JSON list of C-alpha atoms in Angstrom, two decimals:
[
{"chain": "A", "resi": 1, "resn": "MET", "atom": "CA", "xyz": [44.48, 130.12, -55.74]},
{"chain": "A", "resi": 2, "resn": "ARG", "atom": "CA", "xyz": [46.87, 128.49, -53.29]},
{"chain": "A", "resi": 3, "resn": "ARG", "atom": "CA", "xyz": [45.68, 126.56, -50.34]},
{"chain": "A", "resi": 4, "resn": "VAL", "atom": "CA", "xyz": [46.53, 123.75, -48.12]},
{"chain": "A", "resi": 5, "resn": "CYS", "atom": "CA", "xyz": [44.80, 120.46, -48.84]},
{"chain": "A", "resi": 6, "resn": "ALA", "atom": "CA", "xyz": [44.62, 117.05, -46.95]},
{"chain": "A", "resi": 7, "resn": "TYR", "atom": "CA", "xyz": [45.19, 113.67, -48.66]},
{"chain": "A", "resi": 8, "resn": "PRO", "atom": "CA", "xyz": [44.69, 110.31, -46.82]},
{"chain": "A", "resi": 9, "resn": "LEU", "atom": "CA", "xyz": [47.81, 108.28, -46.33]},
{"chain": "A", "resi": 10, "resn": "TYR", "atom": "CA", "xyz": [48.33, 104.59, -45.89]},
{"chain": "A", "resi": 11, "resn": "GLU", "atom": "CA", "xyz": [51.39, 102.36, -45.34]},
{"chain": "A", "resi": 12, "resn": "TYR", "atom": "CA", "xyz": [52.27, 102.93, -48.96]},
{"chain": "A", "resi": 13, "resn": "ALA", "atom": "CA", "xyz": [50.27, 105.75, -50.75]},
{"chain": "A", "resi": 14, "resn": "THR", "atom": "CA", "xyz": [50.45, 106.87, -54.42]},
{"chain": "A", "resi": 15, "resn": "LEU", "atom": "CA", "xyz": [48.79, 110.32, -54.73]},
{"chain": "A", "resi": 16, "resn": "GLU", "atom": "CA", "xyz": [47.99, 112.42, -57.78]},
{"chain": "A", "resi": 17, "resn": "LEU", "atom": "CA", "xyz": [48.70, 115.89, -56.73]},
{"chain": "A", "resi": 18, "resn": "PRO", "atom": "CA", "xyz": [48.94, 119.18, -58.62]},
{"chain": "A", "resi": 19, "resn": "ALA", "atom": "CA", "xyz": [52.34, 119.87, -60.10]},
{"chain": "A", "resi": 20, "resn": "GLY", "atom": "CA", "xyz": [54.69, 121.64, -57.77]},
{"chain": "A", "resi": 21, "resn": "ALA", "atom": "CA", "xyz": [52.60, 120.65, -54.58]},
{"chain": "A", "resi": 22, "resn": "LYS", "atom": "CA", "xyz": [54.64, 121.05, -51.47]},
{"chain": "A", "resi": 23, "resn": "ALA", "atom": "CA", "xyz": [54.41, 118.43, -48.72]},
{"chain": "A", "resi": 24, "resn": "LEU", "atom": "CA", "xyz": [54.08, 120.43, -45.40]},
{"chain": "A", "resi": 25, "resn": "SER", "atom": "CA", "xyz": [53.31, 117.96, -42.73]},
{"chain": "A", "resi": 26, "resn": "ILE", "atom": "CA", "xyz": [51.28, 114.94, -41.71]},
{"chain": "A", "resi": 27, "resn": "ARG", "atom": "CA", "xyz": [48.34, 115.38, -39.36]},
{"chain": "A", "resi": 28, "resn": "VAL", "atom": "CA", "xyz": [45.92, 112.96, -37.82]},
{"chain": "A", "resi": 29, "resn": "ARG", "atom": "CA", "xyz": [42.30, 113.50, -38.98]},
{"chain": "A", "resi": 30, "resn": "TYR", "atom": "CA", "xyz": [39.52, 111.01, -38.09]},
{"chain": "A", "resi": 31, "resn": "GLY", "atom": "CA", "xyz": [42.00, 108.82, -36.47]},
{"chain": "A", "resi": 32, "resn": "ALA", "atom": "CA", "xyz": [44.16, 108.34, -39.60]},
{"chain": "A", "resi": 33, "resn": "PRO", "atom": "CA", "xyz": [47.21, 110.09, -41.05]},
{"chain": "A", "resi": 34, "resn": "TYR", "atom": "CA", "xyz": [46.67, 112.73, -43.75]},
{"chain": "A", "resi": 35, "resn": "LEU", "atom": "CA", "xyz": [49.29, 114.58, -45.81]},
{"chain": "A", "resi": 36, "resn": "MET", "atom": "CA", "xyz": [48.94, 118.32, -45.68]},
{"chain": "A", "resi": 37, "resn": "ALA", "atom": "CA", "xyz": [50.22, 119.81, -48.98]},
{"chain": "A", "resi": 38, "resn": "LEU", "atom": "CA", "xyz": [50.35, 123.36, -50.22]},
{"chain": "A", "resi": 39, "resn": "VAL", "atom": "CA", "xyz": [48.77, 123.23, -53.79]},
{"chain": "A", "resi": 40, "resn": "ASP", "atom": "CA", "xyz": [47.97, 125.71, -56.47]},
{"chain": "A", "resi": 41, "resn": "ASP", "atom": "CA", "xyz": [44.37, 125.19, -57.80]},
{"chain": "A", "resi": 42, "resn": "ALA", "atom": "CA", "xyz": [45.26, 127.07, -61.01]},
{"chain": "A", "resi": 43, "resn": "GLU", "atom": "CA", "xyz": [47.86, 124.21, -61.85]},
{"chain": "A", "resi": 44, "resn": "GLU", "atom": "CA", "xyz": [46.24, 121.86, -64.17]},
{"chain": "A", "resi": 45, "resn": "ARG", "atom": "CA", "xyz": [49.09, 119.56, -64.55]},
{"chain": "A", "resi": 46, "resn": "LYS", "atom": "CA", "xyz": [49.35, 116.49, -62.22]},
{"chain": "A", "resi": 47, "resn": "GLU", "atom": "CA", "xyz": [52.14, 114.58, -60.70]},
{"chain": "A", "resi": 48, "resn": "ILE", "atom": "CA", "xyz": [52.18, 111.04, -59.33]},
{"chain": "A", "resi": 49, "resn": "ARG", "atom": "CA", "xyz": [53.88, 111.18, -56.00]},
{"chain": "A", "resi": 50, "resn": "HIS", "atom": "CA", "xyz": [54.74, 108.20, -53.68]},
{"chain": "A", "resi": 51, "resn": "PHE", "atom": "CA", "xyz": [54.72, 108.23, -49.92]},
{"chain": "A", "resi": 52, "resn": "VAL", "atom": "CA", "xyz": [55.69, 105.37, -47.47]},
{"chain": "A", "resi": 53, "resn": "CYS", "atom": "CA", "xyz": [55.76, 104.95, -43.70]},
{"chain": "A", "resi": 54, "resn": "PHE", "atom": "CA", "xyz": [58.23, 103.03, -41.54]},
{"chain": "A", "resi": 55, "resn": "MET", "atom": "CA", "xyz": [57.77, 102.21, -37.85]},
{"chain": "A", "resi": 56, "resn": "ASP", "atom": "CA", "xyz": [60.41, 102.63, -35.20]},
{"chain": "A", "resi": 57, "resn": "ASP", "atom": "CA", "xyz": [63.45, 100.37, -35.88]},
{"chain": "A", "resi": 58, "resn": "GLU", "atom": "CA", "xyz": [62.07, 99.14, -39.25]},
{"chain": "A", "resi": 59, "resn": "GLU", "atom": "CA", "xyz": [64.73, 99.01, -41.94]},
{"chain": "A", "resi": 60, "resn": "ILE", "atom": "CA", "xyz": [64.67, 101.58, -44.72]},
{"chain": "A", "resi": 61, "resn": "PRO", "atom": "CA", "xyz": [65.94, 99.76, -47.89]},
{"chain": "A", "resi": 62, "resn": "GLN", "atom": "CA", "xyz": [69.22, 100.89, -49.38]},
{"chain": "A", "resi": 63, "resn": "GLY", "atom": "CA", "xyz": [69.12, 102.31, -52.89]},
{"chain": "A", "resi": 64, "resn": "VAL", "atom": "CA", "xyz": [65.68, 103.89, -52.44]},
{"chain": "A", "resi": 65, "resn": "ARG", "atom": "CA", "xyz": [65.88, 107.71, -52.26]},
{"chain": "A", "resi": 66, "resn": "VAL", "atom": "CA", "xyz": [63.70, 109.07, -49.53]},
{"chain": "A", "resi": 67, "resn": "GLU", "atom": "CA", "xyz": [62.88, 112.44, -48.11]},
{"chain": "A", "resi": 68, "resn": "TYR", "atom": "CA", "xyz": [61.51, 112.79, -44.55]},
{"chain": "A", "resi": 69, "resn": "VAL", "atom": "CA", "xyz": [58.08, 114.41, -44.18]},
{"chain": "A", "resi": 70, "resn": "ALA", "atom": "CA", "xyz": [56.89, 113.96, -40.72]},
{"chain": "A", "resi": 71, "resn": "THR", "atom": "CA", "xyz": [56.36, 111.49, -37.83]},
{"chain": "A", "resi": 72, "resn": "VAL", "atom": "CA", "xyz": [52.82, 110.74, -36.44]},
{"chain": "A", "resi": 73, "resn": "ASP", "atom": "CA", "xyz": [52.13, 109.11, -33.16]},
{"chain": "A", "resi": 74, "resn": "LEU", "atom": "CA", "xyz": [48.98, 106.92, -33.18]},
{"chain": "A", "resi": 75, "resn": "SER", "atom": "CA", "xyz": [49.63, 105.31, -29.84]},
{"chain": "A", "resi": 76, "resn": "SER", "atom": "CA", "xyz": [46.85, 104.01, -27.62]},
{"chain": "A", "resi": 77, "resn": "ARG", "atom": "CA", "xyz": [46.79, 102.92, -24.13]},
{"chain": "A", "resi": 78, "resn": "ASP", "atom": "CA", "xyz": [47.44, 99.42, -25.32]},
{"chain": "A", "resi": 79, "resn": "ALA", "atom": "CA", "xyz": [50.30, 99.80, -27.88]},
{"chain": "A", "resi": 80, "resn": "ALA", "atom": "CA", "xyz": [52.77, 102.39, -29.34]},
{"chain": "A", "resi": 81, "resn": "HIS", "atom": "CA", "xyz": [52.43, 103.14, -32.97]},
{"chain": "A", "resi": 82, "resn": "ARG", "atom": "CA", "xyz": [54.84, 105.74, -34.24]},
{"chain": "A", "resi": 83, "resn": "TYR", "atom": "CA", "xyz": [55.06, 106.16, -38.08]},
{"chain": "A", "resi": 84, "resn": "HIS", "atom": "CA", "xyz": [57.72, 107.97, -39.86]},
{"chain": "A", "resi": 85, "resn": "PHE", "atom": "CA", "xyz": [56.50, 109.12, -43.22]},
{"chain": "A", "resi": 86, "resn": "PHE", "atom": "CA", "xyz": [58.76, 109.63, -46.30]},
{"chain": "A", "resi": 87, "resn": "GLU", "atom": "CA", "xyz": [58.38, 110.62, -49.81]},
{"chain": "A", "resi": 88, "resn": "VAL", "atom": "CA", "xyz": [60.08, 108.03, -52.04]},
{"chain": "A", "resi": 89, "resn": "TRP", "atom": "CA", "xyz": [61.51, 107.90, -55.55]},
{"chain": "A", "resi": 90, "resn": "ASP", "atom": "CA", "xyz": [63.18, 104.90, -57.38]},
{"chain": "A", "resi": 91, "resn": "LEU", "atom": "CA", "xyz": [60.72, 102.41, -56.25]}
]
């Protein structure tokens, strides 16, 4: 059965996802970012996937292959916190 599952994310996150999982978006749940991924429950194989976030104007290192997933705004009245999440390879 295919369904959308939520996985908590951090500044650097390594997740074990069912093989072939598709990153759909990032949503804020309980005040924290979560990866929303389309997964197939019937898939027994797992894949290790890496995600990282960068803030506005933060340098993204050369030589690291990245694919944009989503931007999340966790700003408060006192400070702006915008996080841009990428899936990364070649760490």
